[in-house]
Amino acid sequence: MANLELLREARFGEIGVKIYEDRSDASVSVARRIANLIKQRQSESKMAVLGLATGATPVKVYEELIRLHQEEGLSFRNVISFNLDEYFPMQPDSKHSYVEFMKHNLFAHIDILPENIHIPDGTLKEEDVEKYCEEYENKIEEVGGIDFQLLGIGRTGHIGFNEPGSSADSLTRMVVLNDVTRTDAAGGFGGKENVPTKAITMGVGSVFKAKAIVLMAWGESKAEIVKHALEGEVSSNVPATFLQHAKGVEFVLDKEAAALLAAS
Ligand code: F6R
């Protein structure tokens, strides 16, 4: 197994921080942690419940998980997954949907059972969303809660699509996307006007129930928000700051995303 270049470990209050030379080493380390959890659960004949994210950040983690499946026989038959969010409205076969993203970047290449995959449904009638969101929460509870939650961070400090103003105990619900978030997504949609204005997202409170949470961030463009999340005042203005009060949180960063941290 290749050695991964871990440059530094630090603690910011309750949060453990690992800083890697580059995002590739960092992603492989996170994938190995997920693989170990899955294998541990297999040895106990139990399911592993994963909370998954989309976006650019986790792509290399998924690549490594696919490699572990294809080359090292890692099976995902004991995995149940819950994705954080989906745009609303959104058809699952749209190239912009997170259903399509997850299929393309992970699920089509591994042996997870389709019935064990959960992604918020972007095709619902608005009046059905509230009940659906309650059921999403219930399903997570029924399988024993999320063992490992993967997170990225938006430039607004969102986790999932919990934009500024979200409360620490928010649960799965429909939200309005922040302008910065829609601007950041504009490229993929061929213009901001095509980015949906709403999404269904697991809440900050839903994420906090996970037994372990790993937030990943790569590159210079995330340095400021990472600093704020770890060192800033805890406030709903930057929902990621709520992680300072959660248990079992680790930030995994490359050196560019960590560049502004106090002891860097
Ligand atoms: C995606 C999600 C978002 C992203 C965040 C960062 O499921 O919940 O919070 O993690 O917007 O996006 P990227 O990784 O594209 O920088």
PDB file of C-alpha atoms and ligand atoms in Angstrom:
ATOM      1  CA  MET A   1       0.000   0.000   0.000  1.00  0.00           C
ATOM      2  CA  ALA A   2       1.349   3.396  -0.938  1.00  0.00           C
ATOM      3  CA  ASN A   3       2.359   5.729   1.876  1.00  0.00           C
ATOM      4  CA  LEU A   4       0.180   8.787   2.019  1.00  0.00           C
ATOM      5  CA  GLU A   5       1.829  12.106   2.676  1.00  0.00           C
ATOM      6  CA  LEU A   6       0.211  13.390   5.866  1.00  0.00           C
ATOM      7  CA  LEU A   7       1.885  16.757   6.516  1.00  0.00           C
ATOM      8  CA  ARG A   8       0.335  17.659   9.837  1.00  0.00           C
ATOM      9  CA  GLU A   9      -2.323  16.758  12.390  1.00  0.00           C
ATOM     10  CA  ALA A  10      -3.897  19.388  14.582  1.00  0.00           C
ATOM     11  CA  ARG A  11      -6.869  19.938  16.856  1.00  0.00           C
ATOM     12  CA  PHE A  12      -9.233  22.858  16.769  1.00  0.00           C
ATOM     13  CA  GLY A  13     -11.322  22.380  19.892  1.00  0.00           C
ATOM     14  CA  GLU A  14     -13.127  19.061  19.461  1.00  0.00           C
ATOM     15  CA  ILE A  15     -12.293  18.803  15.768  1.00  0.00           C
ATOM     16  CA  GLY A  16      -9.317  16.741  14.578  1.00  0.00           C
ATOM     17  CA  VAL A  17      -7.676  18.120  11.437  1.00  0.00           C
ATOM     18  CA  LYS A  18      -5.483  16.155   9.010  1.00  0.00           C
ATOM     19  CA  ILE A  19      -3.556  18.099   6.408  1.00  0.00           C
ATOM     20  CA  TYR A  20      -2.196  16.205   3.387  1.00  0.00           C
ATOM     21  CA  GLU A  21       0.313  17.168   0.743  1.00  0.00           C
ATOM     22  CA  ASP A  22      -2.378  16.852  -1.926  1.00  0.00           C
ATOM     23  CA  ARG A  23      -6.033  15.985  -2.428  1.00  0.00           C
ATOM     24  CA  SER A  24      -5.208  12.651  -3.950  1.00  0.00           C
ATOM     25  CA  ASP A  25      -3.437  11.341  -0.828  1.00  0.00           C
ATOM     26  CA  ALA A  26      -6.158  12.866   1.332  1.00  0.00           C
ATOM     27  CA  SER A  27      -8.901  11.192  -0.731  1.00  0.00           C
ATOM     28  CA  VAL A  28      -7.184   7.798  -0.612  1.00  0.00           C
ATOM     29  CA  SER A  29      -6.908   8.077   3.177  1.00  0.00           C
ATOM     30  CA  VAL A  30     -10.650   8.796   3.474  1.00  0.00           C
ATOM     31  CA  ALA A  31     -11.493   5.933   1.093  1.00  0.00           C
ATOM     32  CA  ARG A  32      -9.387   3.561   3.208  1.00  0.00           C
ATOM     33  CA  ARG A  33     -11.236   4.646   6.327  1.00  0.00           C
ATOM     34  CA  ILE A  34     -14.573   3.940   4.622  1.00  0.00           C
ATOM     35  CA  ALA A  35     -13.299   0.573   3.349  1.00  0.00           C
ATOM     36  CA  ASN A  36     -12.160  -0.382   6.854  1.00  0.00           C
ATOM     37  CA  LEU A  37     -15.576   0.460   8.268  1.00  0.00           C
ATOM     38  CA  ILE A  38     -17.304  -1.638   5.587  1.00  0.00           C
ATOM     39  CA  LYS A  39     -14.969  -4.603   6.250  1.00  0.00           C
ATOM     40  CA  GLN A  40     -15.346  -4.261  10.014  1.00  0.00           C
ATOM     41  CA  ARG A  41     -19.118  -4.405   9.616  1.00  0.00           C
ATOM     42  CA  GLN A  42     -18.827  -7.392   7.256  1.00  0.00           C
ATOM     43  CA  SER A  43     -16.861  -9.269   9.902  1.00  0.00           C
ATOM     44  CA  GLU A  44     -19.761  -8.639  12.315  1.00  0.00           C
ATOM     45  CA  SER A  45     -22.394  -9.540   9.642  1.00  0.00           C
ATOM     46  CA  LYS A  46     -23.746  -6.011   9.922  1.00  0.00           C
ATOM     47  CA  MET A  47     -24.626  -3.267   7.465  1.00  0.00           C
ATOM     48  CA  ALA A  48     -22.482  -0.123   7.163  1.00  0.00           C
ATOM     49  CA  VAL A  49     -24.555   3.046   6.775  1.00  0.00           C
ATOM     50  CA  LEU A  50     -22.837   5.785   4.777  1.00  0.00           C
ATOM     51  CA  GLY A  51     -23.906   9.403   4.339  1.00  0.00           C
ATOM     52  CA  LEU A  52     -22.625  10.541   0.943  1.00  0.00           C
ATOM     53  CA  ALA A  53     -21.965  13.874  -0.741  1.00  0.00           C
ATOM     54  CA  THR A  54     -21.776  14.968  -4.373  1.00  0.00           C
ATOM     55  CA  GLY A  55     -19.773  17.812  -5.963  1.00  0.00           C
ATOM     56  CA  ALA A  56     -16.142  17.924  -7.024  1.00  0.00           C
ATOM     57  CA  THR A  57     -14.657  17.216  -3.599  1.00  0.00           C
ATOM     58  CA  PRO A  58     -15.489  13.508  -3.068  1.00  0.00           C
ATOM     59  CA  VAL A  59     -14.825  12.360  -6.655  1.00  0.00           C
ATOM     60  CA  LYS A  60     -11.361  10.938  -5.906  1.00  0.00           C
ATOM     61  CA  VAL A  61     -12.650   9.183  -2.794  1.00  0.00           C
ATOM     62  CA  TYR A  62     -15.222   7.440  -4.979  1.00  0.00           C
ATOM     63  CA  GLU A  63     -12.542   6.624  -7.582  1.00  0.00           C
ATOM     64  CA  GLU A  64     -10.465   4.925  -4.904  1.00  0.00           C
ATOM     65  CA  LEU A  65     -13.491   3.010  -3.558  1.00  0.00           C
ATOM     66  CA  ILE A  66     -14.173   1.774  -7.103  1.00  0.00           C
ATOM     67  CA  ARG A  67     -10.525   0.708  -7.421  1.00  0.00           C
ATOM     68  CA  LEU A  68     -10.716  -1.129  -4.094  1.00  0.00           C
ATOM     69  CA  HIS A  69     -13.832  -2.934  -5.361  1.00  0.00           C
ATOM     70  CA  GLN A  70     -12.415  -3.802  -8.781  1.00  0.00           C
ATOM     71  CA  GLU A  71      -8.842  -4.626  -7.808  1.00  0.00           C
ATOM     72  CA  GLU A  72      -9.001  -5.660  -4.175  1.00  0.00           C
ATOM     73  CA  GLY A  73     -12.434  -7.262  -3.960  1.00  0.00           C
ATOM     74  CA  LEU A  74     -14.035  -4.772  -1.549  1.00  0.00           C
ATOM     75  CA  SER A  75     -17.756  -5.558  -1.582  1.00  0.00           C
ATOM     76  CA  PHE A  76     -20.499  -3.001  -0.942  1.00  0.00           C
ATOM     77  CA  ARG A  77     -23.301  -5.539  -0.498  1.00  0.00           C
ATOM     78  CA  ASN A  78     -23.516  -4.659   3.188  1.00  0.00           C
ATOM     79  CA  VAL A  79     -23.654  -0.893   2.511  1.00  0.00           C
ATOM     80  CA  ILE A  80     -26.722   1.323   2.874  1.00  0.00           C
ATOM     81  CA  SER A  81     -26.256   4.869   1.593  1.00  0.00           C
ATOM     82  CA  PHE A  82     -28.078   8.137   2.137  1.00  0.00           C
ATOM     83  CA  ASN A  83     -27.137  11.095  -0.013  1.00  0.00           C
ATOM     84  CA  LEU A  84     -27.175  14.534   1.534  1.00  0.00           C
ATOM     85  CA  ASP A  85     -29.149  16.386  -1.062  1.00  0.00           C
ATOM     86  CA  GLU A  86     -30.737  16.793  -4.482  1.00  0.00           C
ATOM     87  CA  TYR A  87     -31.786  19.823  -6.489  1.00  0.00           C
ATOM     88  CA  PHE A  88     -35.516  20.563  -6.659  1.00  0.00           C
ATOM     89  CA  PRO A  89     -37.136  20.099  -9.027  1.00  0.00           C
ATOM     90  CA  MET A  90     -34.901  17.521 -10.689  1.00  0.00           C
ATOM     91  CA  GLN A  91     -35.534  14.476 -12.857  1.00  0.00           C
ATOM     92  CA  PRO A  92     -33.318  11.527 -11.892  1.00  0.00           C
ATOM     93  CA  ASP A  93     -32.230  10.944 -15.509  1.00  0.00           C
ATOM     94  CA  SER A  94     -31.111  14.573 -15.987  1.00  0.00           C
ATOM     95  CA  LYS A  95     -27.343  14.913 -16.349  1.00  0.00           C
ATOM     96  CA  HIS A  96     -27.512  17.512 -13.559  1.00  0.00           C
ATOM     97  CA  SER A  97     -29.193  15.226 -11.054  1.00  0.00           C
ATOM     98  CA  TYR A  98     -27.315  13.848  -8.076  1.00  0.00           C
ATOM     99  CA  VAL A  99     -28.840  10.463  -8.927  1.00  0.00           C
ATOM    100  CA  GLU A 100     -26.912  10.584 -12.197  1.00  0.00           C
ATOM    101  CA  PHE A 101     -23.793  11.938 -10.461  1.00  0.00           C
ATOM    102  CA  MET A 102     -23.746   9.082  -7.960  1.00  0.00           C
ATOM    103  CA  LYS A 103     -24.413   6.479 -10.647  1.00  0.00           C
ATOM    104  CA  HIS A 104     -21.633   7.806 -12.842  1.00  0.00           C
ATOM    105  CA  ASN A 105     -19.067   8.412 -10.096  1.00  0.00           C
ATOM    106  CA  LEU A 106     -19.717   5.414  -7.847  1.00  0.00           C
ATOM    107  CA  PHE A 107     -22.815   3.234  -7.873  1.00  0.00           C
ATOM    108  CA  ALA A 108     -22.597   1.885 -11.449  1.00  0.00           C
ATOM    109  CA  HIS A 109     -19.111   0.561 -10.721  1.00  0.00           C
ATOM    110  CA  ILE A 110     -19.646  -1.239  -7.408  1.00  0.00           C
ATOM    111  CA  ASP A 111     -21.934  -3.998  -6.101  1.00  0.00           C
ATOM    112  CA  ILE A 112     -24.132  -1.911  -3.770  1.00  0.00           C
ATOM    113  CA  LEU A 113     -27.746  -3.169  -3.943  1.00  0.00           C
ATOM    114  CA  PRO A 114     -30.029  -0.613  -5.656  1.00  0.00           C
ATOM    115  CA  GLU A 115     -32.598  -0.946  -2.859  1.00  0.00           C
ATOM    116  CA  ASN A 116     -29.970   0.211  -0.360  1.00  0.00           C
ATOM    117  CA  ILE A 117     -29.357   3.530  -2.155  1.00  0.00           C
ATOM    118  CA  HIS A 118     -31.261   6.617  -0.952  1.00  0.00           C
ATOM    119  CA  ILE A 119     -31.105  10.009  -2.663  1.00  0.00           C
ATOM    120  CA  PRO A 120     -33.678  12.756  -2.005  1.00  0.00           C
ATOM    121  CA  ASP A 121     -36.380  12.722  -4.694  1.00  0.00           C
ATOM    122  CA  GLY A 122     -36.431  15.834  -6.850  1.00  0.00           C
ATOM    123  CA  THR A 123     -39.598  14.785  -8.706  1.00  0.00           C
ATOM    124  CA  LEU A 124     -42.116  15.175  -5.871  1.00  0.00           C
ATOM    125  CA  LYS A 125     -45.043  17.553  -5.837  1.00  0.00           C
ATOM    126  CA  GLU A 126     -44.176  20.453  -3.511  1.00  0.00           C
ATOM    127  CA  GLU A 127     -47.027  19.528  -1.162  1.00  0.00           C
ATOM    128  CA  ASP A 128     -45.581  16.027  -0.701  1.00  0.00           C
ATOM    129  CA  VAL A 129     -42.065  17.152   0.201  1.00  0.00           C
ATOM    130  CA  GLU A 130     -42.564  17.629   3.937  1.00  0.00           C
ATOM    131  CA  LYS A 131     -43.894  14.127   4.508  1.00  0.00           C
ATOM    132  CA  TYR A 132     -41.200  12.666   2.256  1.00  0.00           C
ATOM    133  CA  CYS A 133     -38.480  14.436   4.278  1.00  0.00           C
ATOM    134  CA  GLU A 134     -39.882  13.031   7.530  1.00  0.00           C
ATOM    135  CA  GLU A 135     -39.773   9.568   5.987  1.00  0.00           C
ATOM    136  CA  TYR A 136     -36.160  10.119   4.879  1.00  0.00           C
ATOM    137  CA  GLU A 137     -35.219  10.880   8.491  1.00  0.00           C
ATOM    138  CA  ASN A 138     -37.182   7.841   9.682  1.00  0.00           C
ATOM    139  CA  LYS A 139     -35.425   5.536   7.231  1.00  0.00           C
ATOM    140  CA  ILE A 140     -32.040   6.680   8.545  1.00  0.00           C
ATOM    141  CA  GLU A 141     -33.187   5.981  12.101  1.00  0.00           C
ATOM    142  CA  GLU A 142     -34.641   2.578  11.167  1.00  0.00           C
ATOM    143  CA  VAL A 143     -31.296   1.310   9.882  1.00  0.00           C
ATOM    144  CA  GLY A 144     -29.571   2.485  13.068  1.00  0.00           C
ATOM    145  CA  GLY A 145     -28.322   5.917  11.982  1.00  0.00           C
ATOM    146  CA  ILE A 146     -25.401   6.944   9.792  1.00  0.00           C
ATOM    147  CA  ASP A 147     -22.064   5.374  10.731  1.00  0.00           C
ATOM    148  CA  PHE A 148     -19.931   7.638   8.569  1.00  0.00           C
ATOM    149  CA  GLN A 149     -20.953  10.961   7.030  1.00  0.00           C
ATOM    150  CA  LEU A 150     -18.922  12.446   4.197  1.00  0.00           C
ATOM    151  CA  LEU A 151     -19.160  16.222   3.734  1.00  0.00           C
ATOM    152  CA  GLY A 152     -17.830  18.918   1.442  1.00  0.00           C
ATOM    153  CA  ILE A 153     -18.157  22.612   2.232  1.00  0.00           C
ATOM    154  CA  GLY A 154     -19.569  25.362   0.055  1.00  0.00           C
ATOM    155  CA  ARG A 155     -18.090  28.854  -0.062  1.00  0.00           C
ATOM    156  CA  THR A 156     -21.133  30.072   1.914  1.00  0.00           C
ATOM    157  CA  GLY A 157     -20.182  27.640   4.686  1.00  0.00           C
ATOM    158  CA  HIS A 158     -23.005  25.302   3.743  1.00  0.00           C
ATOM    159  CA  ILE A 159     -22.846  21.604   4.549  1.00  0.00           C
ATOM    160  CA  GLY A 160     -25.307  19.618   2.506  1.00  0.00           C
ATOM    161  CA  PHE A 161     -27.404  22.479   1.176  1.00  0.00           C
ATOM    162  CA  ASN A 162     -27.806  24.023   4.623  1.00  0.00           C
ATOM    163  CA  GLU A 163     -27.232  27.598   3.620  1.00  0.00           C
ATOM    164  CA  PRO A 164     -26.604  30.550   5.978  1.00  0.00           C
ATOM    165  CA  GLY A 165     -29.589  30.889   8.297  1.00  0.00           C
ATOM    166  CA  SER A 166     -29.975  27.128   8.800  1.00  0.00           C
ATOM    167  CA  SER A 167     -30.314  26.137  12.430  1.00  0.00           C
ATOM    168  CA  ALA A 168     -28.204  23.571  14.272  1.00  0.00           C
ATOM    169  CA  ASP A 169     -31.191  21.282  14.794  1.00  0.00           C
ATOM    170  CA  SER A 170     -32.572  21.506  11.241  1.00  0.00           C
ATOM    171  CA  LEU A 171     -33.693  18.219   9.684  1.00  0.00           C
ATOM    172  CA  THR A 172     -34.272  17.029   6.115  1.00  0.00           C
ATOM    173  CA  ARG A 173     -36.317  19.671   4.297  1.00  0.00           C
ATOM    174  CA  MET A 174     -36.755  21.830   1.231  1.00  0.00           C
ATOM    175  CA  VAL A 175     -34.415  24.848   1.112  1.00  0.00           C
ATOM    176  CA  VAL A 176     -33.799  27.861  -1.105  1.00  0.00           C
ATOM    177  CA  LEU A 177     -30.266  27.923  -2.528  1.00  0.00           C
ATOM    178  CA  ASN A 178     -27.986  30.851  -1.813  1.00  0.00           C
ATOM    179  CA  ASP A 179     -26.931  33.069  -4.713  1.00  0.00           C
ATOM    180  CA  VAL A 180     -23.216  32.200  -4.221  1.00  0.00           C
ATOM    181  CA  THR A 181     -24.065  28.481  -4.373  1.00  0.00           C
ATOM    182  CA  ARG A 182     -26.024  28.950  -7.601  1.00  0.00           C
ATOM    183  CA  THR A 183     -23.165  31.008  -9.069  1.00  0.00           C
ATOM    184  CA  ASP A 184     -20.704  28.223  -8.177  1.00  0.00           C
ATOM    185  CA  ALA A 185     -22.964  25.661  -9.889  1.00  0.00           C
ATOM    186  CA  ALA A 186     -23.562  27.842 -12.976  1.00  0.00           C
ATOM    187  CA  GLY A 187     -20.723  26.321 -15.037  1.00  0.00           C
ATOM    188  CA  GLY A 188     -22.207  22.834 -14.998  1.00  0.00           C
ATOM    189  CA  PHE A 189     -25.681  24.112 -15.840  1.00  0.00           C
ATOM    190  CA  GLY A 190     -24.641  26.452 -18.685  1.00  0.00           C
ATOM    191  CA  GLY A 191     -25.581  29.607 -16.768  1.00  0.00           C
ATOM    192  CA  LYS A 192     -26.866  30.545 -13.338  1.00  0.00           C
ATOM    193  CA  GLU A 193     -30.386  31.021 -14.694  1.00  0.00           C
ATOM    194  CA  ASN A 194     -30.535  27.250 -15.295  1.00  0.00           C
ATOM    195  CA  VAL A 195     -29.503  26.282 -11.746  1.00  0.00           C
ATOM    196  CA  PRO A 196     -32.556  25.251  -9.695  1.00  0.00           C
ATOM    197  CA  THR A 197     -33.435  27.726  -6.956  1.00  0.00           C
ATOM    198  CA  LYS A 198     -34.336  25.019  -4.458  1.00  0.00           C
ATOM    199  CA  ALA A 199     -33.077  21.707  -3.117  1.00  0.00           C
ATOM    200  CA  ILE A 200     -33.987  18.982  -0.656  1.00  0.00           C
ATOM    201  CA  THR A 201     -31.238  18.558   1.896  1.00  0.00           C
ATOM    202  CA  MET A 202     -30.563  16.617   5.060  1.00  0.00           C
ATOM    203  CA  GLY A 203     -30.373  19.136   7.901  1.00  0.00           C
ATOM    204  CA  VAL A 204     -27.482  20.172  10.116  1.00  0.00           C
ATOM    205  CA  GLY A 205     -29.191  18.206  12.897  1.00  0.00           C
ATOM    206  CA  SER A 206     -29.499  15.123  10.650  1.00  0.00           C
ATOM    207  CA  VAL A 207     -25.774  15.283   9.885  1.00  0.00           C
ATOM    208  CA  PHE A 208     -24.895  15.672  13.570  1.00  0.00           C
ATOM    209  CA  LYS A 209     -26.546  12.367  14.418  1.00  0.00           C
ATOM    210  CA  ALA A 210     -23.875  10.514  12.405  1.00  0.00           C
ATOM    211  CA  LYS A 211     -21.397   8.522  14.505  1.00  0.00           C
ATOM    212  CA  ALA A 212     -18.450   9.944  12.554  1.00  0.00           C
ATOM    213  CA  ILE A 213     -18.265  12.958  10.241  1.00  0.00           C
ATOM    214  CA  VAL A 214     -15.468  13.763   7.811  1.00  0.00           C
ATOM    215  CA  LEU A 215     -15.473  17.138   6.084  1.00  0.00           C
ATOM    216  CA  MET A 216     -13.097  17.389   3.135  1.00  0.00           C
ATOM    217  CA  ALA A 217     -11.893  20.528   1.377  1.00  0.00           C
ATOM    218  CA  TRP A 218      -9.340  21.046  -1.354  1.00  0.00           C
ATOM    219  CA  GLY A 219      -7.675  24.071  -2.884  1.00  0.00           C
ATOM    220  CA  GLU A 220      -7.115  27.725  -2.263  1.00  0.00           C
ATOM    221  CA  SER A 221     -10.726  28.689  -2.946  1.00  0.00           C
ATOM    222  CA  LYS A 222     -11.822  26.810   0.211  1.00  0.00           C
ATOM    223  CA  ALA A 223      -9.077  28.205   2.514  1.00  0.00           C
ATOM    224  CA  GLU A 224     -11.083  31.130   3.849  1.00  0.00           C
ATOM    225  CA  ILE A 225     -14.267  29.191   4.599  1.00  0.00           C
ATOM    226  CA  VAL A 226     -12.279  26.327   6.190  1.00  0.00           C
ATOM    227  CA  LYS A 227     -10.599  28.846   8.501  1.00  0.00           C
ATOM    228  CA  HIS A 228     -13.967  30.333   9.370  1.00  0.00           C
ATOM    229  CA  ALA A 229     -15.529  26.901   9.987  1.00  0.00           C
ATOM    230  CA  LEU A 230     -12.755  25.890  12.405  1.00  0.00           C
ATOM    231  CA  GLU A 231     -11.830  29.193  14.041  1.00  0.00           C
ATOM    232  CA  GLY A 232     -14.840  31.470  13.557  1.00  0.00           C
ATOM    233  CA  GLU A 233     -17.644  32.211  15.938  1.00  0.00           C
ATOM    234  CA  VAL A 234     -20.316  29.502  15.896  1.00  0.00           C
ATOM    235  CA  SER A 235     -23.303  30.985  14.108  1.00  0.00           C
ATOM    236  CA  SER A 236     -26.033  30.101  11.644  1.00  0.00           C
ATOM    237  CA  ASN A 237     -24.419  32.661   9.310  1.00  0.00           C
ATOM    238  CA  VAL A 238     -21.853  29.942   8.551  1.00  0.00           C
ATOM    239  CA  PRO A 239     -23.578  26.596   9.191  1.00  0.00           C
ATOM    240  CA  ALA A 240     -20.296  24.643   9.055  1.00  0.00           C
ATOM    241  CA  THR A 241     -19.268  26.376  12.313  1.00  0.00           C
ATOM    242  CA  PHE A 242     -21.908  24.225  14.052  1.00  0.00           C
ATOM    243  CA  LEU A 243     -19.498  21.308  13.529  1.00  0.00           C
ATOM    244  CA  GLN A 244     -17.415  22.838  16.350  1.00  0.00           C
ATOM    245  CA  HIS A 245     -20.167  21.555  18.673  1.00  0.00           C
ATOM    246  CA  ALA A 246     -20.576  18.112  17.100  1.00  0.00           C
ATOM    247  CA  LYS A 247     -18.892  14.907  18.226  1.00  0.00           C
ATOM    248  CA  GLY A 248     -16.616  12.714  16.116  1.00  0.00           C
ATOM    249  CA  VAL A 249     -15.782  15.345  13.501  1.00  0.00           C
ATOM    250  CA  GLU A 250     -12.601  15.315  11.441  1.00  0.00           C
ATOM    251  CA  PHE A 251     -11.547  17.771   8.735  1.00  0.00           C
ATOM    252  CA  VAL A 252      -9.363  16.305   5.980  1.00  0.00           C
ATOM    253  CA  LEU A 253      -7.645  19.032   3.981  1.00  0.00           C
ATOM    254  CA  ASP A 254      -4.975  19.530   1.379  1.00  0.00           C
ATOM    255  CA  LYS A 255      -2.301  22.088   2.186  1.00  0.00           C
ATOM    256  CA  GLU A 256      -3.932  24.792   0.065  1.00  0.00           C
ATOM    257  CA  ALA A 257      -7.275  24.533   1.859  1.00  0.00           C
ATOM    258  CA  ALA A 258      -5.411  24.575   5.204  1.00  0.00           C
ATOM    259  CA  ALA A 259      -3.174  27.525   4.291  1.00  0.00           C
ATOM    260  CA  LEU A 260      -4.944  30.142   6.420  1.00  0.00           C
ATOM    261  CA  LEU A 261      -5.339  28.073   9.609  1.00  0.00           C
ATOM    262  CA  ALA A 262      -3.819  29.620  12.718  1.00  0.00           C
ATOM    263  CA  ALA A 263      -0.998  27.132  13.295  1.00  0.00           C
ATOM    264  CA  SER A 264      -0.269  26.375   9.614  1.00  0.00           C
TER     265      SER A 264
HETATM  266  C1  F6R B   1     -23.058  18.130  -2.132  1.00  0.00           C
HETATM  267  C2  F6R B   1     -23.151  19.026  -0.990  1.00  0.00           C
HETATM  268  C3  F6R B   1     -22.463  20.334  -0.951  1.00  0.00           C
HETATM  269  C4  F6R B   1     -21.029  20.281  -1.477  1.00  0.00           C
HETATM  270  C5  F6R B   1     -20.393  21.669  -1.448  1.00  0.00           C
HETATM  271  C6  F6R B   1     -19.000  21.654  -2.020  1.00  0.00           C
HETATM  272  O1  F6R B   1     -23.815  16.941  -1.911  1.00  0.00           O
HETATM  273  O2  F6R B   1     -23.834  18.697  -0.067  1.00  0.00           O
HETATM  274  O3  F6R B   1     -22.461  20.815   0.367  1.00  0.00           O
HETATM  275  O4  F6R B   1     -20.292  19.389  -0.701  1.00  0.00           O
HETATM  276  O5  F6R B   1     -21.178  22.548  -2.174  1.00  0.00           O
HETATM  277  O6  F6R B   1     -19.062  21.392  -3.394  1.00  0.00           O
HETATM  278  P1  F6R B   1     -17.738  21.039  -4.218  1.00  0.00           P
HETATM  279  O7  F6R B   1     -17.259  19.727  -3.699  1.00  0.00           O
HETATM  280  O8  F6R B   1     -18.216  20.905  -5.635  1.00  0.00           O
HETATM  281  O9  F6R B   1     -16.769  22.140  -3.977  1.00  0.00           O
END
